[in-house]
Amino acid sequence: MLRRNVRSHYGVSVYAVVKQEMISRNETFTSVPVFTSCLLGEWTNTADLILHTAVHLTVFIAIFIISVPIILTGVCYTCAFVALIYQKVNNLNNDYSSTSWDNARLVIGHILTGIGRILHGYEIHGAENIPKGPALVVYYHGAIPIDYSFFLANRLVLHGQCCYSVVDHFLFMAPGLKTLLRIMNFTTGSREECLKILKNGNLLGISPGGLREALFSDKNYRLLWGNRTGFAQLAIDAKVAIIPLFTENIREGYRTLGDIWPLRCLYERTRLPLVPIYGFFPVKFRAHIGEPIAYDPNITSDELVQKTKIAIEGLIRRHQKIPGNLIRAILDRFDKQQKPD
């Protein structure tokens, strides 16, 4: 009787253990689809988060890229409006070379100077290399030549010297800007007109790289001049010196998407600046003016091109860390030590 009760007792215990184990297994088997469902839910939420982030990032980048031409256009038309008001108040004609327009030029120069200081802490090194008489200023063309605009404003406001500039003809196609361009002494650059400007004792600025260099140069600051020698022949014919000019960090402040080959093909076919530009990064701009390349009657235009190219590449090597870096260029704003020229 005692043995049967013990067996019965142990039988119940074994049965209870086996039953509990079966229940545990059933719960485990039942929890697998629940766990899988939760896991899939987490994956779905993560995918939605990534998708939303990608959409917002794309919209931000698109707005950022669009904002550059919009803001620059706003600045240009603000200056054009100032010029128009000045013309109406003073009842001036369209003789933009007249001294009657000097005050308008000065106001626009102060506007550009202020923008340069606020946005990029703009500085000029080597200003003593620019003569008071005629000379041909040859500069490296950034994605946007805003640095060159600051240079023009600096010469006008601080030195009272107007500098004429050769620009692409498409700028004169912009509605409402022709008056502003004429007031600031911009020209499309026929050889006869440029020669006359220099013969009259004026500074003339030109970028041999032009739009191609602006859109398709890169963080290594390559010069893209092709076979252009016209500027050198102009300097020889006018018997003037060439002044090399380069702005440090210009490629970090404003960048292009020129490394996308379909955009380059589009430019080669249309010659229109349809490559997106983005920027307004608050990097430090330092303009470096090299020593003049004196007029030499015995030099050819090809040789003068090479001398000018070597001079500008020398400025780039001395003052620009290659490849360019955005963070480093921003930190330059806090570098109070003046770099040696």
PDB file of N, CA, C and O in Angstrom, residues 78-135:
ATOM      1  N   THR A  78      19.008  94.180 -55.880  1.00  0.00           N
ATOM      2  CA  THR A  78      19.023  95.249 -54.883  1.00  0.00           C
ATOM      3  C   THR A  78      19.969  96.362 -55.317  1.00  0.00           C
ATOM      4  O   THR A  78      19.628  97.552 -55.256  1.00  0.00           O
ATOM      5  N   CYS A  79      21.161  95.959 -55.767  1.00  0.00           N
ATOM      6  CA  CYS A  79      22.122  96.953 -56.270  1.00  0.00           C
ATOM      7  C   CYS A  79      21.583  97.655 -57.510  1.00  0.00           C
ATOM      8  O   CYS A  79      21.760  98.875 -57.683  1.00  0.00           O
ATOM      9  N   ALA A  80      20.916  96.903 -58.384  1.00  0.00           N
ATOM     10  CA  ALA A  80      20.336  97.510 -59.585  1.00  0.00           C
ATOM     11  C   ALA A  80      19.246  98.516 -59.210  1.00  0.00           C
ATOM     12  O   ALA A  80      19.110  99.580 -59.851  1.00  0.00           O
ATOM     13  N   PHE A  81      18.466  98.207 -58.179  1.00  0.00           N
ATOM     14  CA  PHE A  81      17.414  99.122 -57.727  1.00  0.00           C
ATOM     15  C   PHE A  81      18.029 100.408 -57.163  1.00  0.00           C
ATOM     16  O   PHE A  81      17.530 101.512 -57.410  1.00  0.00           O
ATOM     17  N   VAL A  82      19.133 100.262 -56.413  1.00  0.00           N
ATOM     18  CA  VAL A  82      19.833 101.432 -55.886  1.00  0.00           C
ATOM     19  C   VAL A  82      20.305 102.324 -57.032  1.00  0.00           C
ATOM     20  O   VAL A  82      20.154 103.557 -57.004  1.00  0.00           O
ATOM     21  N   ALA A  83      20.864 101.699 -58.076  1.00  0.00           N
ATOM     22  CA  ALA A  83      21.345 102.456 -59.241  1.00  0.00           C
ATOM     23  C   ALA A  83      20.201 103.164 -59.953  1.00  0.00           C
ATOM     24  O   ALA A  83      20.340 104.319 -60.389  1.00  0.00           O
ATOM     25  N   LEU A  84      19.058 102.482 -60.068  1.00  0.00           N
ATOM     26  CA  LEU A  84      17.911 103.085 -60.742  1.00  0.00           C
ATOM     27  C   LEU A  84      17.379 104.295 -59.973  1.00  0.00           C
ATOM     28  O   LEU A  84      17.085 105.343 -60.568  1.00  0.00           O
ATOM     29  N   ILE A  85      17.267 104.145 -58.655  1.00  0.00           N
ATOM     30  CA  ILE A  85      16.808 105.264 -57.828  1.00  0.00           C
ATOM     31  C   ILE A  85      17.769 106.438 -57.939  1.00  0.00           C
ATOM     32  O   ILE A  85      17.357 107.602 -58.066  1.00  0.00           O
ATOM     33  N   TYR A  86      19.066 106.143 -57.916  1.00  0.00           N
ATOM     34  CA  TYR A  86      20.078 107.194 -58.025  1.00  0.00           C
ATOM     35  C   TYR A  86      19.956 107.914 -59.368  1.00  0.00           C
ATOM     36  O   TYR A  86      20.063 109.148 -59.438  1.00  0.00           O
ATOM     37  N   GLN A  87      19.708 107.161 -60.426  1.00  0.00           N
ATOM     38  CA  GLN A  87      19.563 107.769 -61.758  1.00  0.00           C
ATOM     39  C   GLN A  87      18.340 108.679 -61.820  1.00  0.00           C
ATOM     40  O   GLN A  87      18.399 109.785 -62.376  1.00  0.00           O
ATOM     41  N   LYS A  88      17.225 108.229 -61.244  1.00  0.00           N
ATOM     42  CA  LYS A  88      15.990 109.011 -61.298  1.00  0.00           C
ATOM     43  C   LYS A  88      16.109 110.284 -60.455  1.00  0.00           C
ATOM     44  O   LYS A  88      15.665 111.364 -60.867  1.00  0.00           O
ATOM     45  N   VAL A  89      16.702 110.156 -59.260  1.00  0.00           N
ATOM     46  CA  VAL A  89      16.806 111.307 -58.360  1.00  0.00           C
ATOM     47  C   VAL A  89      17.709 112.378 -58.952  1.00  0.00           C
ATOM     48  O   VAL A  89      17.414 113.584 -58.869  1.00  0.00           O
ATOM     49  N   ASN A  90      18.813 111.943 -59.574  1.00  0.00           N
ATOM     50  CA  ASN A  90      19.792 112.895 -60.102  1.00  0.00           C
ATOM     51  C   ASN A  90      19.600 113.194 -61.584  1.00  0.00           C
ATOM     52  O   ASN A  90      20.394 113.943 -62.166  1.00  0.00           O
ATOM     53  N   ASN A  91      18.566 112.579 -62.173  1.00  0.00           N
ATOM     54  CA  ASN A  91      18.235 112.838 -63.572  1.00  0.00           C
ATOM     55  C   ASN A  91      19.446 112.644 -64.488  1.00  0.00           C
ATOM     56  O   ASN A  91      19.827 113.522 -65.279  1.00  0.00           O
ATOM     57  N   LEU A  92      20.078 111.464 -64.389  1.00  0.00           N
ATOM     58  CA  LEU A  92      21.293 111.170 -65.140  1.00  0.00           C
ATOM     59  C   LEU A  92      20.958 110.480 -66.453  1.00  0.00           C
ATOM     60  O   LEU A  92      19.929 109.797 -66.587  1.00  0.00           O
ATOM     61  N   ASN A  93      21.862 110.647 -67.413  1.00  0.00           N
ATOM     62  CA  ASN A  93      21.700 109.962 -68.693  1.00  0.00           C
ATOM     63  C   ASN A  93      22.419 108.620 -68.644  1.00  0.00           C
ATOM     64  O   ASN A  93      22.843 108.167 -67.578  1.00  0.00           O
ATOM     65  N   ASN A  94      22.598 108.001 -69.780  1.00  0.00           N
ATOM     66  CA  ASN A  94      23.203 106.670 -69.842  1.00  0.00           C
ATOM     67  C   ASN A  94      24.702 106.688 -70.115  1.00  0.00           C
ATOM     68  O   ASN A  94      25.271 105.699 -70.551  1.00  0.00           O
ATOM     69  N   ASP A  95      25.349 107.812 -69.826  1.00  0.00           N
ATOM     70  CA  ASP A  95      26.795 107.892 -69.952  1.00  0.00           C
ATOM     71  C   ASP A  95      27.412 107.368 -68.644  1.00  0.00           C
ATOM     72  O   ASP A  95      27.765 108.130 -67.737  1.00  0.00           O
ATOM     73  N   TYR A  96      27.549 106.030 -68.564  1.00  0.00           N
ATOM     74  CA  TYR A  96      27.938 105.400 -67.306  1.00  0.00           C
ATOM     75  C   TYR A  96      29.397 105.626 -66.938  1.00  0.00           C
ATOM     76  O   TYR A  96      29.800 105.376 -65.793  1.00  0.00           O
ATOM     77  N   SER A  97      30.214 106.089 -67.881  1.00  0.00           N
ATOM     78  CA  SER A  97      31.611 106.390 -67.573  1.00  0.00           C
ATOM     79  C   SER A  97      31.764 107.761 -66.927  1.00  0.00           C
ATOM     80  O   SER A  97      32.863 108.117 -66.466  1.00  0.00           O
ATOM     81  N   SER A  98      30.686 108.506 -66.862  1.00  0.00           N
ATOM     82  CA  SER A  98      30.731 109.847 -66.294  1.00  0.00           C
ATOM     83  C   SER A  98      30.963 109.794 -64.789  1.00  0.00           C
ATOM     84  O   SER A  98      30.551 108.852 -64.092  1.00  0.00           O
ATOM     85  N   THR A  99      31.620 110.850 -64.272  1.00  0.00           N
ATOM     86  CA  THR A  99      31.852 110.930 -62.826  1.00  0.00           C
ATOM     87  C   THR A  99      30.554 111.146 -62.055  1.00  0.00           C
ATOM     88  O   THR A  99      30.531 111.025 -60.830  1.00  0.00           O
ATOM     89  N   SER A 100      29.488 111.474 -62.760  1.00  0.00           N
ATOM     90  CA  SER A 100      28.187 111.662 -62.101  1.00  0.00           C
ATOM     91  C   SER A 100      27.700 110.371 -61.451  1.00  0.00           C
ATOM     92  O   SER A 100      26.865 110.412 -60.539  1.00  0.00           O
ATOM     93  N   TRP A 101      28.209 109.263 -61.924  1.00  0.00           N
ATOM     94  CA  TRP A 101      27.804 107.969 -61.384  1.00  0.00           C
ATOM     95  C   TRP A 101      28.707 107.490 -60.244  1.00  0.00           C
ATOM     96  O   TRP A 101      28.504 106.411 -59.704  1.00  0.00           O
ATOM     97  N   ASP A 102      29.701 108.270 -59.865  1.00  0.00           N
ATOM     98  CA  ASP A 102      30.676 107.816 -58.868  1.00  0.00           C
ATOM     99  C   ASP A 102      30.045 107.489 -57.524  1.00  0.00           C
ATOM    100  O   ASP A 102      30.416 106.501 -56.876  1.00  0.00           O
ATOM    101  N   ASN A 103      29.100 108.322 -57.093  1.00  0.00           N
ATOM    102  CA  ASN A 103      28.461 108.066 -55.795  1.00  0.00           C
ATOM    103  C   ASN A 103      27.653 106.772 -55.809  1.00  0.00           C
ATOM    104  O   ASN A 103      27.619 106.036 -54.813  1.00  0.00           O
ATOM    105  N   ALA A 104      26.994 106.488 -56.932  1.00  0.00           N
ATOM    106  CA  ALA A 104      26.247 105.232 -57.043  1.00  0.00           C
ATOM    107  C   ALA A 104      27.206 104.045 -56.964  1.00  0.00           C
ATOM    108  O   ALA A 104      26.930 103.045 -56.293  1.00  0.00           O
ATOM    109  N   ARG A 105      28.329 104.157 -57.669  1.00  0.00           N
ATOM    110  CA  ARG A 105      29.330 103.088 -57.617  1.00  0.00           C
ATOM    111  C   ARG A 105      29.853 102.904 -56.187  1.00  0.00           C
ATOM    112  O   ARG A 105      30.081 101.779 -55.733  1.00  0.00           O
ATOM    113  N   LEU A 106      30.036 104.016 -55.498  1.00  0.00           N
ATOM    114  CA  LEU A 106      30.558 103.949 -54.138  1.00  0.00           C
ATOM    115  C   LEU A 106      29.570 103.275 -53.185  1.00  0.00           C
ATOM    116  O   LEU A 106      29.970 102.476 -52.331  1.00  0.00           O
ATOM    117  N   VAL A 107      28.284 103.592 -53.334  1.00  0.00           N
ATOM    118  CA  VAL A 107      27.263 102.952 -52.490  1.00  0.00           C
ATOM    119  C   VAL A 107      27.239 101.442 -52.735  1.00  0.00           C
ATOM    120  O   VAL A 107      27.214 100.641 -51.786  1.00  0.00           O
ATOM    121  N   ILE A 108      27.251 101.044 -53.995  1.00  0.00           N
ATOM    122  CA  ILE A 108      27.260  99.616 -54.327  1.00  0.00           C
ATOM    123  C   ILE A 108      28.540  98.967 -53.804  1.00  0.00           C
ATOM    124  O   ILE A 108      28.517  97.834 -53.292  1.00  0.00           O
ATOM    125  N   GLY A 109      29.664  99.692 -53.896  1.00  0.00           N
ATOM    126  CA  GLY A 109      30.916  99.167 -53.368  1.00  0.00           C
ATOM    127  C   GLY A 109      30.853  98.925 -51.871  1.00  0.00           C
ATOM    128  O   GLY A 109      31.342  97.907 -51.374  1.00  0.00           O
ATOM    129  N   HIS A 110      30.220  99.838 -51.132  1.00  0.00           N
ATOM    130  CA  HIS A 110      30.074  99.650 -49.683  1.00  0.00           C
ATOM    131  C   HIS A 110      29.177  98.456 -49.370  1.00  0.00           C
ATOM    132  O   HIS A 110      29.433  97.727 -48.399  1.00  0.00           O
ATOM    133  N   ILE A 111      28.130  98.258 -50.161  1.00  0.00           N
ATOM    134  CA  ILE A 111      27.248  97.102 -49.950  1.00  0.00           C
ATOM    135  C   ILE A 111      28.035  95.802 -50.120  1.00  0.00           C
ATOM    136  O   ILE A 111      27.968  94.895 -49.274  1.00  0.00           O
ATOM    137  N   LEU A 112      28.798  95.698 -51.202  1.00  0.00           N
ATOM    138  CA  LEU A 112      29.578  94.486 -51.464  1.00  0.00           C
ATOM    139  C   LEU A 112      30.677  94.290 -50.425  1.00  0.00           C
ATOM    140  O   LEU A 112      30.958  93.155 -50.006  1.00  0.00           O
ATOM    141  N   THR A 113      31.303  95.387 -50.000  1.00  0.00           N
ATOM    142  CA  THR A 113      32.344  95.284 -48.976  1.00  0.00           C
ATOM    143  C   THR A 113      31.773  94.743 -47.671  1.00  0.00           C
ATOM    144  O   THR A 113      32.378  93.878 -47.014  1.00  0.00           O
ATOM    145  N   GLY A 114      30.592  95.237 -47.293  1.00  0.00           N
ATOM    146  CA  GLY A 114      29.942  94.737 -46.081  1.00  0.00           C
ATOM    147  C   GLY A 114      29.581  93.263 -46.176  1.00  0.00           C
ATOM    148  O   GLY A 114      29.778  92.503 -45.224  1.00  0.00           O
ATOM    149  N   ILE A 115      29.069  92.854 -47.329  1.00  0.00           N
ATOM    150  CA  ILE A 115      28.735  91.440 -47.522  1.00  0.00           C
ATOM    151  C   ILE A 115      29.982  90.577 -47.421  1.00  0.00           C
ATOM    152  O   ILE A 115      29.970  89.501 -46.802  1.00  0.00           O
ATOM    153  N   GLY A 116      31.084  91.034 -48.015  1.00  0.00           N
ATOM    154  CA  GLY A 116      32.324  90.275 -47.960  1.00  0.00           C
ATOM    155  C   GLY A 116      32.839  90.100 -46.545  1.00  0.00           C
ATOM    156  O   GLY A 116      33.297  89.015 -46.163  1.00  0.00           O
ATOM    157  N   ARG A 117      32.758  91.150 -45.752  1.00  0.00           N
ATOM    158  CA  ARG A 117      33.233  91.057 -44.376  1.00  0.00           C
ATOM    159  C   ARG A 117      32.362  90.138 -43.536  1.00  0.00           C
ATOM    160  O   ARG A 117      32.852  89.360 -42.713  1.00  0.00           O
ATOM    161  N   ILE A 118      31.047  90.254 -43.704  1.00  0.00           N
ATOM    162  CA  ILE A 118      30.126  89.458 -42.885  1.00  0.00           C
ATOM    163  C   ILE A 118      30.168  87.981 -43.281  1.00  0.00           C
ATOM    164  O   ILE A 118      30.271  87.095 -42.424  1.00  0.00           O
ATOM    165  N   LEU A 119      30.083  87.702 -44.569  1.00  0.00           N
ATOM    166  CA  LEU A 119      30.008  86.313 -45.023  1.00  0.00           C
ATOM    167  C   LEU A 119      31.336  85.579 -44.904  1.00  0.00           C
ATOM    168  O   LEU A 119      31.379  84.418 -44.492  1.00  0.00           O
ATOM    169  N   HIS A 120      32.430  86.258 -45.252  1.00  0.00           N
ATOM    170  CA  HIS A 120      33.695  85.531 -45.413  1.00  0.00           C
ATOM    171  C   HIS A 120      34.900  86.212 -44.771  1.00  0.00           C
ATOM    172  O   HIS A 120      36.025  85.751 -44.967  1.00  0.00           O
ATOM    173  N   GLY A 121      34.704  87.276 -44.010  1.00  0.00           N
ATOM    174  CA  GLY A 121      35.841  87.956 -43.411  1.00  0.00           C
ATOM    175  C   GLY A 121      36.891  88.308 -44.451  1.00  0.00           C
ATOM    176  O   GLY A 121      38.090  88.106 -44.251  1.00  0.00           O
ATOM    177  N   TYR A 122      36.436  88.852 -45.573  1.00  0.00           N
ATOM    178  CA  TYR A 122      37.288  89.046 -46.753  1.00  0.00           C
ATOM    179  C   TYR A 122      38.493  89.927 -46.442  1.00  0.00           C
ATOM    180  O   TYR A 122      38.377  90.990 -45.821  1.00  0.00           O
ATOM    181  N   GLU A 123      39.667  89.476 -46.890  1.00  0.00           N
ATOM    182  CA  GLU A 123      40.913  90.214 -46.738  1.00  0.00           C
ATOM    183  C   GLU A 123      41.667  90.228 -48.061  1.00  0.00           C
ATOM    184  O   GLU A 123      41.484  89.335 -48.895  1.00  0.00           O
ATOM    185  N   ILE A 124      42.538  91.231 -48.212  1.00  0.00           N
ATOM    186  CA  ILE A 124      43.410  91.301 -49.384  1.00  0.00           C
ATOM    187  C   ILE A 124      44.860  91.392 -48.909  1.00  0.00           C
ATOM    188  O   ILE A 124      45.188  92.202 -48.037  1.00  0.00           O
ATOM    189  N   HIS A 125      45.697  90.537 -49.476  1.00  0.00           N
ATOM    190  CA  HIS A 125      47.128  90.552 -49.194  1.00  0.00           C
ATOM    191  C   HIS A 125      47.879  90.841 -50.497  1.00  0.00           C
ATOM    192  O   HIS A 125      47.587  90.250 -51.530  1.00  0.00           O
ATOM    193  N   GLY A 126      48.829  91.759 -50.411  1.00  0.00           N
ATOM    194  CA  GLY A 126      49.626  92.092 -51.590  1.00  0.00           C
ATOM    195  C   GLY A 126      49.037  93.218 -52.411  1.00  0.00           C
ATOM    196  O   GLY A 126      49.342  93.337 -53.605  1.00  0.00           O
ATOM    197  N   ALA A 127      48.204  94.067 -51.796  1.00  0.00           N
ATOM    198  CA  ALA A 127      47.573  95.166 -52.541  1.00  0.00           C
ATOM    199  C   ALA A 127      48.609  96.130 -53.105  1.00  0.00           C
ATOM    200  O   ALA A 127      48.337  96.825 -54.089  1.00  0.00           O
ATOM    201  N   GLU A 128      49.789  96.153 -52.496  1.00  0.00           N
ATOM    202  CA  GLU A 128      50.837  97.054 -52.985  1.00  0.00           C
ATOM    203  C   GLU A 128      51.343  96.659 -54.367  1.00  0.00           C
ATOM    204  O   GLU A 128      52.041  97.448 -55.033  1.00  0.00           O
ATOM    205  N   ASN A 129      51.003  95.454 -54.821  1.00  0.00           N
ATOM    206  CA  ASN A 129      51.443  94.996 -56.147  1.00  0.00           C
ATOM    207  C   ASN A 129      50.588  95.549 -57.289  1.00  0.00           C
ATOM    208  O   ASN A 129      50.920  95.337 -58.459  1.00  0.00           O
ATOM    209  N   ILE A 130      49.496  96.226 -56.945  1.00  0.00           N
ATOM    210  CA  ILE A 130      48.631  96.792 -57.983  1.00  0.00           C
ATOM    211  C   ILE A 130      49.051  98.222 -58.260  1.00  0.00           C
ATOM    212  O   ILE A 130      49.073  99.066 -57.351  1.00  0.00           O
ATOM    213  N   PRO A 131      49.399  98.541 -59.485  1.00  0.00           N
ATOM    214  CA  PRO A 131      49.843  99.907 -59.801  1.00  0.00           C
ATOM    215  C   PRO A 131      48.663 100.867 -59.862  1.00  0.00           C
ATOM    216  O   PRO A 131      47.503 100.467 -59.972  1.00  0.00           O
ATOM    217  N   LYS A 132      48.969 102.152 -59.785  1.00  0.00           N
ATOM    218  CA  LYS A 132      47.919 103.169 -59.931  1.00  0.00           C
ATOM    219  C   LYS A 132      47.523 103.361 -61.393  1.00  0.00           C
ATOM    220  O   LYS A 132      46.445 103.880 -61.684  1.00  0.00           O
ATOM    221  N   GLY A 133      48.391 102.946 -62.277  1.00  0.00           N
ATOM    222  CA  GLY A 133      48.113 103.076 -63.698  1.00  0.00           C
ATOM    223  C   GLY A 133      47.477 101.816 -64.266  1.00  0.00           C
ATOM    224  O   GLY A 133      46.929 100.975 -63.534  1.00  0.00           O
ATOM    225  N   PRO A 134      47.564 101.646 -65.588  1.00  0.00           N
ATOM    226  CA  PRO A 134      46.918 100.493 -66.237  1.00  0.00           C
ATOM    227  C   PRO A 134      47.637  99.171 -65.956  1.00  0.00           C
ATOM    228  O   PRO A 134      48.865  99.133 -65.793  1.00  0.00           O
ATOM    229  N   ALA A 135      46.854  98.108 -65.892  1.00  0.00           N
ATOM    230  CA  ALA A 135      47.386  96.757 -65.728  1.00  0.00           C
ATOM    231  C   ALA A 135      46.262  95.776 -66.023  1.00  0.00           C
ATOM    232  O   ALA A 135      45.075  96.117 -65.964  1.00  0.00           O
TER     233      ALA A 135
END
